[in-house]
Coordinates of C-alpha atoms and ligand atoms in Angstrom, one line a residue:
M248 CA -47.4 70.0 74.7
L249 CA -47.8 66.3 73.9
G250 CA -50.4 64.7 71.8
S251 CA -53.2 66.6 70.0
E252 CA -55.7 68.6 72.0
P253 CA -59.2 69.1 70.9
E254 CA -59.7 72.6 69.6
T255 CA -63.2 72.9 70.9
L256 CA -65.0 71.4 73.8
R257 CA -67.4 69.5 71.5
P258 CA -67.0 65.8 71.0
V259 CA -66.0 65.3 67.4
S260 CA -64.5 61.8 67.1
Y261 CA -65.8 59.5 69.7
T262 CA -68.1 56.7 68.5
P263 CA -69.7 54.5 71.2
A264 CA -68.6 50.9 71.0
S265 CA -70.9 49.0 68.7
G266 CA -74.0 47.6 70.3
V267 CA -74.1 50.2 73.1
V268 CA -75.8 53.5 73.0
A269 CA -75.1 56.7 74.9
M270 CA -77.5 57.1 77.7
S271 CA -78.7 60.6 77.2
D272 CA -80.5 62.9 74.7
Q273 CA -77.4 64.1 72.9
Q274 CA -79.4 67.2 71.6
A275 CA -79.6 68.5 75.2
I276 CA -76.1 67.8 76.5
D277 CA -72.6 67.7 75.1
Y278 CA -71.5 64.6 77.0
D279 CA -72.9 62.0 79.3
V280 CA -70.1 62.8 81.7
V281 CA -67.7 65.6 82.4
V282 CA -64.6 64.5 84.3
I283 CA -62.6 67.1 86.2
G284 CA -58.9 66.3 86.1
A285 CA -56.7 64.0 84.0
G286 CA -54.5 62.4 86.5
F287 CA -54.6 58.7 87.1
G288 CA -58.3 59.0 88.2
G289 CA -59.5 61.1 85.3
M290 CA -57.6 59.1 82.7
Y291 CA -59.0 55.8 83.8
M292 CA -62.5 57.3 84.2
L293 CA -62.4 58.5 80.6
Y294 CA -61.2 55.1 79.4
R295 CA -63.8 53.2 81.3
L296 CA -66.6 55.4 80.2
R297 CA -65.6 55.0 76.6
E298 CA -65.5 51.3 77.0
L299 CA -69.0 51.4 78.4
G300 CA -70.2 53.4 75.5
F301 CA -70.7 56.7 77.2
T302 CA -69.6 60.1 75.9
A303 CA -67.2 61.8 78.2
H304 CA -64.8 64.7 78.3
A305 CA -62.1 65.7 80.8
V306 CA -61.0 69.2 81.8
E307 CA -57.4 69.5 83.1
V308 CA -55.5 72.5 84.4
A309 CA -52.1 71.2 83.4
D310 CA -50.8 71.0 79.8
D311 CA -50.5 67.2 80.1
V312 CA -51.8 64.2 81.9
G313 CA -50.3 62.9 85.2
G314 CA -51.9 64.8 88.0
T315 CA -49.8 64.7 91.1
W316 CA -46.9 63.3 89.0
Y317 CA -47.2 66.2 86.7
W318 CA -46.9 68.8 89.5
N319 CA -44.5 67.2 92.0
R320 CA -41.2 67.4 90.2
Y321 CA -39.1 68.4 93.2
P322 CA -35.6 66.8 93.6
G323 CA -35.9 63.3 94.8
A324 CA -39.7 62.9 94.1
R325 CA -40.4 59.3 93.7
C326 CA -43.3 57.0 94.7
D327 CA -43.0 55.2 98.0
V328 CA -45.3 52.4 96.9
E329 CA -43.5 49.6 94.9
S330 CA -43.6 50.3 91.2
V331 CA -45.3 47.0 90.3
E332 CA -48.1 47.9 92.6
Y333 CA -48.3 51.6 91.9
S334 CA -49.6 51.0 88.4
Y335 CA -52.9 50.3 86.7
S336 CA -54.2 46.7 86.8
F337 CA -57.1 47.2 84.4
D338 CA -55.3 46.1 81.3
A339 CA -53.2 42.9 81.5
Q340 CA -51.2 43.7 78.5
L341 CA -50.3 47.2 79.7
Q342 CA -49.2 45.6 83.0
Q343 CA -47.0 43.2 81.2
D344 CA -45.6 45.6 78.6
W345 CA -44.5 48.5 80.9
V346 CA -40.9 48.1 82.2
W347 CA -40.3 49.6 85.7
T348 CA -36.6 50.4 86.1
E349 CA -36.5 50.8 89.9
R350 CA -38.2 49.3 92.9
Y351 CA -39.8 52.7 93.5
A352 CA -40.2 54.7 90.4
A353 CA -39.1 58.3 90.3
Q354 CA -41.4 61.1 89.2
P355 CA -40.2 61.3 85.6
E356 CA -40.8 57.6 85.0
I357 CA -44.3 57.7 86.5
L358 CA -45.1 60.7 84.4
R359 CA -43.8 58.8 81.3
Y360 CA -46.0 55.9 82.3
A361 CA -49.1 58.2 82.5
Q362 CA -48.2 59.7 79.1
H363 CA -47.8 56.2 77.7
V364 CA -51.3 55.3 79.0
A365 CA -52.7 58.4 77.5
D366 CA -51.1 57.6 74.1
R367 CA -51.9 53.9 74.2
F368 CA -55.6 54.4 74.8
D369 CA -55.8 57.6 72.8
L370 CA -57.1 59.6 75.7
R371 CA -55.9 63.1 74.8
R372 CA -58.6 63.7 72.2
D373 CA -61.1 63.8 75.0
I374 CA -59.2 66.1 77.3
S375 CA -59.2 69.9 77.3
F376 CA -55.8 70.8 78.7
M377 CA -54.8 74.1 80.3
S378 CA -58.4 74.6 81.3
R379 CA -60.1 74.8 84.6
V380 CA -63.5 74.0 85.9
D381 CA -64.5 77.1 87.9
A382 CA -68.1 76.2 88.6
A383 CA -70.8 73.6 87.9
T384 CA -74.5 74.0 88.5
F385 CA -77.1 71.2 88.4
D386 CA -80.4 71.9 86.7
D387 CA -82.8 69.5 88.4
T388 CA -85.6 69.9 85.8
A389 CA -83.4 68.8 83.0
A390 CA -81.1 66.6 85.2
T391 CA -78.2 68.3 83.6
W392 CA -74.9 69.9 84.8
T393 CA -73.7 73.1 83.3
V394 CA -70.0 73.3 83.8
D395 CA -68.1 76.6 83.5
V396 CA -64.6 76.3 82.1
S397 CA -61.9 78.9 82.0
G398 CA -58.5 78.9 80.3
Q399 CA -57.5 77.6 76.9
H400 CA -60.8 75.9 76.3
A401 CA -63.0 78.4 78.0
G402 CA -66.7 77.8 77.6
T403 CA -69.7 76.0 78.9
L404 CA -70.2 72.2 78.9
R405 CA -73.5 70.5 79.6
S406 CA -73.5 66.9 80.8
R407 CA -75.7 64.5 82.6
F408 CA -73.1 63.5 85.2
L409 CA -70.1 65.2 86.8
V410 CA -67.1 63.2 88.1
S411 CA -64.4 64.8 90.2
A412 CA -61.0 63.3 89.6
V413 CA -59.1 66.2 91.2
G414 CA -57.0 64.0 93.5
C415 CA -56.5 64.2 97.2
L416 CA -53.3 66.3 97.3
S417 CA -53.7 68.9 94.5
S418 CA -54.1 72.2 96.3
T419 CA -50.8 73.4 97.5
N420 CA -50.5 74.8 101.0
W421 CA -48.6 78.1 101.1
P422 CA -48.6 79.0 104.8
D423 CA -49.5 82.6 105.5
I424 CA -46.3 83.5 107.1
P425 CA -45.8 87.3 107.6
G426 CA -43.8 88.7 104.7
R427 CA -44.2 85.5 102.7
D428 CA -44.3 87.3 99.4
T429 CA -41.5 89.7 100.0
F430 CA -38.7 87.2 99.6
A431 CA -36.5 88.4 96.8
G432 CA -34.6 85.1 96.2
D433 CA -35.9 82.1 94.4
R434 CA -39.0 80.6 95.9
Y435 CA -40.4 77.1 95.3
H436 CA -43.2 74.8 96.5
T437 CA -42.5 71.1 96.2
G438 CA -46.0 70.6 94.9
Q439 CA -45.6 73.2 92.1
W440 CA -42.0 72.6 91.1
P441 CA -40.8 74.3 87.9
H442 CA -40.4 72.2 84.7
H443 CA -36.8 73.1 84.3
E444 CA -34.0 71.8 86.4
V445 CA -33.3 73.8 89.5
D446 CA -29.6 73.8 90.5
F447 CA -28.9 74.8 94.1
T448 CA -25.1 74.6 93.7
G449 CA -23.3 77.4 95.6
K450 CA -26.6 78.6 97.2
V451 CA -27.8 79.0 100.7
V452 CA -31.1 77.3 100.8
G453 CA -33.9 77.1 103.3
V454 CA -36.5 74.3 103.4
I455 CA -39.7 74.7 105.4
G456 CA -41.4 71.4 106.2
T457 CA -40.3 67.8 107.0
G458 CA -43.2 65.7 105.6
S459 CA -42.7 63.2 102.7
S460 CA -41.8 65.9 100.2
G461 CA -39.2 67.6 102.5
I462 CA -37.8 64.2 103.6
Q463 CA -37.3 63.2 99.9
S464 CA -35.9 66.5 98.7
I465 CA -33.7 67.5 101.6
P466 CA -30.9 64.9 101.1
I467 CA -30.6 65.9 97.4
I468 CA -30.7 69.7 98.0
A469 CA -28.1 69.2 100.7
Q470 CA -25.7 67.6 98.2
Q471 CA -25.9 70.7 96.0
A472 CA -26.3 73.6 98.3
E473 CA -23.5 75.5 99.8
H474 CA -25.5 75.5 103.0
L475 CA -29.0 74.1 103.8
Y476 CA -31.2 75.2 106.7
V477 CA -34.1 72.9 107.4
F478 CA -36.9 74.6 109.4
Q479 CA -38.6 71.9 111.3
R480 CA -41.9 72.4 113.1
T481 CA -42.6 68.7 113.8
P482 CA -40.2 65.9 113.3
N483 CA -41.5 62.9 111.3
Y484 CA -40.8 59.2 111.3
T485 CA -39.1 58.0 108.2
V486 CA -38.0 54.5 107.3
P487 CA -35.4 53.7 104.6
A488 CA -36.9 53.1 101.2
H489 CA -34.0 50.9 100.1
N490 CA -34.7 51.9 96.5
R491 CA -32.7 50.0 93.9
P492 CA -32.7 49.3 90.2
M493 CA -35.2 46.6 89.3
P494 CA -33.4 43.6 87.7
A495 CA -35.1 42.3 84.6
E496 CA -35.5 38.8 86.1
E497 CA -37.1 40.1 89.3
L498 CA -39.5 42.2 87.3
A499 CA -40.4 39.2 85.1
E500 CA -41.0 37.1 88.2
L501 CA -43.3 39.7 89.7
K502 CA -45.2 40.1 86.4
A503 CA -45.7 36.4 86.3
R504 CA -47.4 36.6 89.7
Y505 CA -49.4 39.8 88.9
D506 CA -52.8 38.2 89.5
E507 CA -51.8 37.0 92.9
I508 CA -50.2 40.3 93.8
R509 CA -53.2 42.3 92.8
A510 CA -55.5 40.0 94.7
I511 CA -53.5 40.4 97.9
D512 CA -53.5 44.1 97.4
R513 CA -57.2 44.3 97.1
T514 CA -58.1 42.0 100.0
L515 CA -55.3 42.3 102.5
S516 CA -52.4 44.7 102.0
G517 CA -54.2 47.9 100.8
G518 CA -51.8 47.9 97.8
F519 CA -48.6 48.2 99.8
G520 CA -46.0 45.4 99.6
A521 CA -48.1 42.4 98.7
Q522 CA -44.9 40.3 98.4
Y523 CA -44.1 40.8 102.1
P524 CA -46.5 38.8 104.2
R525 CA -48.1 40.6 107.2
G526 CA -47.8 39.6 110.7
T527 CA -50.7 37.8 112.4
V528 CA -50.1 38.7 116.1
G529 CA -49.9 41.9 118.1
A530 CA -46.5 43.5 119.0
M531 CA -46.9 42.7 122.7
D532 CA -47.7 39.1 122.0
V533 CA -44.0 38.3 121.3
S534 CA -40.9 38.7 123.4
D535 CA -38.8 41.9 123.3
E536 CA -36.1 40.1 121.3
E537 CA -38.6 38.7 118.7
R538 CA -40.2 42.1 118.4
A539 CA -36.9 43.9 117.8
A540 CA -35.8 41.3 115.3
E541 CA -39.1 41.7 113.4
Y542 CA -38.7 45.5 113.3
Q543 CA -35.1 45.1 112.2
R544 CA -36.1 42.6 109.5
R545 CA -38.7 45.0 108.1
W546 CA -36.4 48.1 108.5
D547 CA -34.0 46.2 106.2
I548 CA -36.7 45.5 103.7
G549 CA -37.8 49.1 103.9
G550 CA -40.9 51.0 102.9
F551 CA -44.5 50.4 104.2
T552 CA -43.7 46.9 105.2
Y553 CA -42.1 48.3 108.3
L554 CA -45.5 48.5 110.1
G555 CA -46.8 45.3 108.7
G556 CA -45.1 43.0 111.2
F557 CA -47.8 43.2 113.8
T558 CA -51.6 43.5 113.6
D559 CA -52.0 46.3 116.1
A560 CA -49.5 49.0 115.1
L561 CA -52.3 51.6 114.8
L562 CA -54.7 50.1 117.3
S563 CA -52.6 49.8 120.5
K564 CA -50.6 52.7 122.0
E565 CA -48.3 50.3 123.7
S566 CA -47.6 48.4 120.5
N567 CA -47.2 51.6 118.5
F568 CA -44.7 52.9 121.0
T569 CA -42.4 49.9 120.4
A570 CA -42.4 50.6 116.6
A571 CA -41.8 54.3 117.3
E572 CA -39.1 53.7 119.8
F573 CA -37.3 51.4 117.4
V574 CA -37.1 54.3 114.9
R575 CA -36.0 56.7 117.6
G576 CA -33.2 54.2 118.4
K577 CA -32.2 54.3 114.7
I578 CA -32.1 58.1 114.7
R579 CA -29.8 58.0 117.7
E580 CA -27.5 55.5 115.9
I581 CA -27.4 57.4 112.6
V582 CA -27.2 61.0 113.7
T583 CA -23.9 61.8 115.3
D584 CA -24.8 64.9 117.2
P585 CA -27.1 63.8 120.1
E586 CA -28.9 67.2 120.3
V587 CA -29.8 67.0 116.6
A588 CA -30.8 63.4 117.0
A589 CA -33.2 64.5 119.8
L590 CA -34.7 67.2 117.7
L591 CA -35.3 64.8 114.8
S592 CA -37.0 62.3 117.1
P593 CA -40.8 62.5 117.0
D594 CA -42.8 61.8 120.1
H595 CA -46.2 61.4 118.5
V596 CA -47.8 58.1 117.5
I597 CA -45.9 56.6 114.5
A598 CA -48.0 56.8 111.3
C599 CA -50.7 59.0 112.7
K600 CA -49.0 61.5 110.4
R601 CA -48.3 59.7 107.1
L602 CA -45.2 57.6 107.5
C603 CA -42.3 58.7 105.3
F604 CA -39.6 56.7 103.4
D605 CA -36.2 58.1 102.6
T606 CA -32.9 57.7 101.0
G607 CA -30.3 59.0 103.4
Y608 CA -32.5 61.5 105.3
Y609 CA -31.2 61.2 108.9
E610 CA -27.6 60.8 107.5
T611 CA -28.0 64.2 105.9
Y612 CA -27.9 65.9 109.3
N613 CA -24.3 64.6 109.7
R614 CA -23.2 66.9 106.9
P615 CA -21.3 70.0 107.8
N616 CA -23.4 72.1 105.4
V617 CA -26.8 71.2 106.9
T618 CA -28.3 72.9 110.0
L619 CA -31.6 71.8 111.5
V620 CA -33.5 74.7 112.9
D621 CA -36.2 73.9 115.5
I622 CA -39.2 76.1 115.0
H623 CA -41.8 74.1 117.0
D624 CA -42.2 76.8 119.6
G625 CA -42.6 80.1 117.7
G626 CA -42.7 79.0 114.1
I627 CA -41.2 81.3 111.5
E628 CA -41.6 84.9 112.7
E629 CA -41.2 86.6 109.4
I630 CA -40.0 86.1 105.8
T631 CA -37.9 89.0 104.6
P632 CA -36.5 90.0 101.2
T633 CA -33.2 88.4 102.2
G634 CA -34.3 85.3 104.1
L635 CA -36.3 84.6 107.2
R636 CA -36.4 85.2 110.9
A637 CA -37.1 82.4 113.4
G638 CA -36.4 82.1 117.1
G639 CA -35.1 85.6 117.1
A640 CA -32.3 84.7 114.6
D641 CA -32.0 85.9 111.0
Y642 CA -31.2 83.4 108.3
A643 CA -29.9 84.9 105.0
L644 CA -31.1 82.7 102.1
D645 CA -30.7 82.6 98.3
A646 CA -33.5 80.2 97.8
L647 CA -36.5 79.1 99.9
V648 CA -38.4 75.9 99.4
F649 CA -41.9 75.4 100.8
A650 CA -42.3 71.7 101.5
T651 CA -45.5 72.6 103.3
G652 CA -47.9 70.1 101.7
F653 CA -51.5 70.5 100.6
D654 CA -55.0 71.6 101.6
A655 CA -55.7 67.9 101.3
M656 CA -58.8 66.0 100.1
T657 CA -61.2 69.0 100.1
G658 CA -59.1 72.0 99.0
T659 CA -59.5 71.6 95.2
L660 CA -63.1 70.4 95.4
L661 CA -64.1 73.5 97.4
R662 CA -62.2 75.9 95.2
M663 CA -64.8 75.1 92.5
D664 CA -68.3 76.4 93.0
I665 CA -70.3 73.1 92.7
R666 CA -74.0 73.7 93.1
G667 CA -76.8 71.2 93.6
P668 CA -80.5 72.3 93.3
E669 CA -80.7 73.8 96.7
L670 CA -77.2 73.5 98.2
S671 CA -73.7 74.1 97.2
L672 CA -70.8 71.7 98.0
R673 CA -69.3 74.5 100.1
E674 CA -72.5 74.7 102.1
A675 CA -72.9 70.9 102.3
W676 CA -69.3 70.7 103.7
S677 CA -69.3 73.8 105.8
A678 CA -68.6 71.7 108.9
G679 CA -66.3 69.3 107.2
P680 CA -66.8 66.9 104.3
R681 CA -69.8 64.6 104.4
T682 CA -70.2 61.9 101.8
Y683 CA -71.9 58.6 101.3
L684 CA -69.1 56.0 100.7
G685 CA -66.8 58.9 99.8
L686 CA -68.5 58.7 96.4
G687 CA -71.7 60.7 96.6
V688 CA -72.9 63.8 98.4
H689 CA -76.5 64.3 99.5
G690 CA -77.9 67.5 97.9
I691 CA -75.6 67.3 94.9
P692 CA -77.2 64.8 92.5
N693 CA -75.4 63.1 89.6
F694 CA -72.0 64.0 91.1
F695 CA -69.4 61.4 92.0
V696 CA -66.0 61.9 93.7
I697 CA -63.2 59.5 92.9
T698 CA -61.3 58.8 96.2
G699 CA -63.3 61.3 98.1
P700 CA -63.3 62.0 101.8
G701 CA -65.0 59.1 103.6
S702 CA -63.3 56.5 101.4
P703 CA -60.0 54.8 102.1
S704 CA -58.1 56.8 99.4
V705 CA -54.9 58.2 100.9
L706 CA -54.6 55.3 103.4
T707 CA -54.2 52.9 100.5
N708 CA -52.3 52.7 97.2
M709 CA -54.1 55.4 95.4
I710 CA -54.1 53.8 91.9
M711 CA -55.8 50.7 93.4
S712 CA -58.5 52.8 95.1
I713 CA -58.9 54.9 92.0
E714 CA -59.6 51.8 89.9
Q715 CA -62.2 50.5 92.4
H716 CA -64.0 53.9 92.4
V717 CA -63.9 54.3 88.6
E718 CA -65.2 50.8 88.1
W719 CA -68.0 51.3 90.7
I720 CA -69.0 54.6 89.1
G721 CA -68.9 53.1 85.6
D722 CA -71.0 50.1 86.6
C723 CA -73.5 52.4 88.4
L724 CA -74.0 54.5 85.3
A725 CA -74.4 51.4 83.1
A726 CA -77.0 50.1 85.5
M727 CA -78.9 53.4 85.4
R728 CA -78.8 53.4 81.6
A729 CA -80.2 49.9 81.6
G730 CA -82.9 50.9 84.0
G731 CA -83.7 54.1 82.1
Q732 CA -82.7 56.3 85.1
Q733 CA -81.1 59.7 84.8
R734 CA -80.7 61.0 88.3
I735 CA -78.9 59.6 91.4
E736 CA -78.5 61.2 94.8
A737 CA -77.3 59.9 98.1
T738 CA -79.9 60.0 100.8
E739 CA -79.3 62.2 103.9
D740 CA -79.9 59.2 106.1
A741 CA -77.3 57.0 104.3
Q742 CA -74.8 59.8 104.4
D743 CA -75.3 60.5 108.1
Q744 CA -74.8 56.8 108.9
W745 CA -71.8 56.7 106.7
V746 CA -70.2 59.7 108.3
G747 CA -70.9 58.2 111.7
Y748 CA -69.3 54.9 110.6
V749 CA -66.2 56.6 109.3
N750 CA -65.8 58.6 112.5
A751 CA -66.3 55.4 114.6
V752 CA -63.7 53.5 112.6
A753 CA -61.2 56.3 112.8
D754 CA -61.8 56.8 116.5
A755 CA -61.0 53.1 117.1
T756 CA -57.5 53.7 115.7
L757 CA -54.6 55.9 116.7
F758 CA -54.9 57.9 113.5
P759 CA -56.8 60.9 115.0
T760 CA -54.2 61.4 117.8
C761 CA -52.0 64.0 116.1
N762 CA -52.3 67.1 114.0
S763 CA -52.1 65.6 110.6
W764 CA -53.4 66.6 107.2
Y765 CA -55.7 63.6 107.4
L766 CA -57.5 65.7 109.9
G767 CA -57.1 69.0 108.2
G768 CA -54.8 70.0 111.0
N769 CA -52.1 71.5 108.7
V770 CA -54.3 74.3 107.4
P771 CA -55.2 77.0 109.9
G772 CA -59.0 77.3 110.3
K773 CA -59.8 74.1 108.4
T774 CA -62.5 72.0 110.2
R775 CA -60.9 69.1 112.0
V776 CA -62.5 65.9 110.7
F777 CA -60.7 62.7 110.0
M778 CA -61.2 62.5 106.3
P779 CA -60.1 59.1 104.9
L780 CA -61.7 55.8 106.1
P781 CA -59.2 53.3 107.6
G782 CA -59.8 49.8 106.3
L783 CA -59.9 48.9 102.6
P784 CA -61.3 45.3 102.4
P785 CA -64.5 45.9 104.3
Y786 CA -65.0 49.1 102.3
R787 CA -64.8 47.3 99.0
E788 CA -67.3 44.7 100.2
R789 CA -69.6 47.5 101.3
C790 CA -69.5 49.2 97.9
D791 CA -70.2 45.9 96.2
A792 CA -73.1 45.2 98.5
V793 CA -74.5 48.7 97.9
A794 CA -74.4 48.0 94.1
A795 CA -75.8 44.5 94.5
N796 CA -78.7 45.9 96.5
G797 CA -79.8 48.3 93.8
Y798 CA -77.6 51.1 95.0
E799 CA -79.1 51.2 98.4
G800 CA -78.6 54.5 100.1
F801 CA -79.0 56.3 96.8
V802 CA -82.3 57.4 95.2
L803 CA -82.4 56.7 91.5
A804 CA -85.0 58.2 89.2
Ligands
N01_225 O1 -46.7 67.6 103.1 P1 -47.0 67.3 104.7 P2 -45.9 66.8 102.0 N1 -44.5 76.6 109.3 O2 -48.3 68.0 105.0 C1 -44.8 71.8 107.7 C2 -48.0 62.5 99.7 N2 -46.6 62.4 99.2 O3 -45.9 67.5 100.7 O4 -46.1 68.6 110.7 C3 -43.6 75.6 109.4 O5 -46.8 65.9 105.0 C4 -45.5 70.7 108.4 O6 -45.3 70.8 109.8 P3 -46.3 70.1 110.8 C5 -48.0 61.8 101.1 O7 -49.3 61.2 101.2 C6 -46.2 61.2 98.8 O8 -44.5 66.5 102.6 O9 -47.7 70.5 110.3 N3 -43.8 74.4 108.9 C7 -44.8 69.4 107.7 O10 -43.6 69.2 108.3 C8 -47.7 62.9 102.0 O11 -48.1 62.7 103.4 C9 -44.9 61.1 98.3 O12 -46.0 70.7 112.1 C10 -45.0 74.1 108.3 C11 -44.6 69.9 106.3 O13 -44.7 71.3 106.3 C12 -48.5 64.0 101.4 O14 -48.2 63.9 100.0 C13 -44.1 62.1 98.3 C14 -46.0 75.1 108.2 C15 -45.8 69.5 105.4 O15 -45.8 68.1 105.3 C16 -48.0 65.4 101.8 O16 -46.6 65.4 101.9 C17 -44.5 63.4 98.7 C18 -45.7 76.4 108.7 N4 -46.6 77.4 108.6 C19 -45.8 63.5 99.2 N5 -47.0 74.6 107.5 C20 -44.5 59.8 97.9 O17 -45.2 59.0 97.3 C21 -46.7 73.3 107.2 N6 -45.5 73.0 107.7 C22 -43.2 59.4 98.2

């Protein structure tokens, strides 16, 4: 355990900044705001609320900060957004002081960064670790949340506002495969990896899943294992990350241009690769040779920039096909066995499932100790005490890794019993998530969601979107305090219009064309709704306009 945890849930040490007053009657409530989660969203929310003079407290299941970077410790876990961009921008000195050692930081470095931020801004004193919010109920008469917490700091908290900072990818998906729990060997999930080192040396290992987590971990597990079986239901597109150490001079040069980089991220790039200018024409507007040269140039740079060469990669099937075909050509070049290359070649729209970035992924299938098992037809028939059965064949395994992803965007929110005056969140979202701006939910007053469904969230650099939401929420609460208001709720009409807008934007793209977790398609029985909103710059403008117009679409009282 790092830092000092508060022994009780009561605020003991926080004094509002001089000249500002807490907004609420402190006799009736414990805090102005309870924040759920202490990942990047929860930490910045706490910081921001303190700066604004509110009392706030966060409740976190883990024993430390870091959120997704606390849990996802699997071999090869690293960010696929450039380190200088995947970092907070709110504090210029923090931005200058922190030293990123690689182009894409690995999980331990990002976790150290989160811990540094917690120490630097003394955040831990306002976080109850190893504690879980099970339920929260809004009392409309008192305009107060009662928050039920279990775990190390079990108890009840009362607050005026409730902010969810639970993250978009925090409920692991353990598919319900027959016999799943009978396996007698070592069993892991990439999203809940143990804190000790796992060594697969001399072991026969099975990995289920070939999304980002599988694609990052498979090359490393293959280097250790005696034999690795990869059970692939759907092949995925992956582009080389070209990770490398970050030279001090390059980092200094990037830091000197931070204002410019952040401005491009917020207005143009979505927080991905601001230093690699985007194309301005469609893929079919250039000759075949020019197009191939552009894909090659971006393949050589690596990462998200691969799809930045043309304006219509996710708008035109014809253009998208050229980007996909280029990757399929690379797979045929890299993978020596043509049958394996064919199995690894996706045929869906590139990036309708989240694009992946790798270090030696396709090359791994040239290793003699790696076998790709195609399960797209029958899936895995059964997990047994000694391994698993697929396609009528038995695979004996010492260890089994589930790289099967998450119940994304809604899973963690709906696990809690969040209740408005007449409606629970589960009822409000029974036919899929419905929000206004991804921030508020009609029927659940005084409740904000950081990077919720209906906001750009997972289609952007998450830290950048977190900052935007945290700042919007903080400004909103400050405006309410100034106006003497204590209750805010999205109107049904504004929410309906917003949901219609999100669907219309998504339907104008190629995103909804395949069975992705963006759509809830990876969790059997989950309602299929495209959850994130494509298009960051217009979204930011819309949020600013809503605030400038007195929080239109919300009722404040
Ligand atoms: O999860 P996924 P992930 N039987 O859902 C398969 C972020 N992230 O943890 O495609 C067999 O993408 C499933 O198959 P299919 C990033 O946003 C970021 O890899 O559904 N297979 C798929 O292959 C990412 O998108 C970083 O047919 C089953 C895989 O499991 C998100 O997290 C790193 C199955 C799941 O892939 C999630 O990535 C890691 C079953 N029953 C993650 N159920 C970086 O920043 C599922 N699958 C680098």
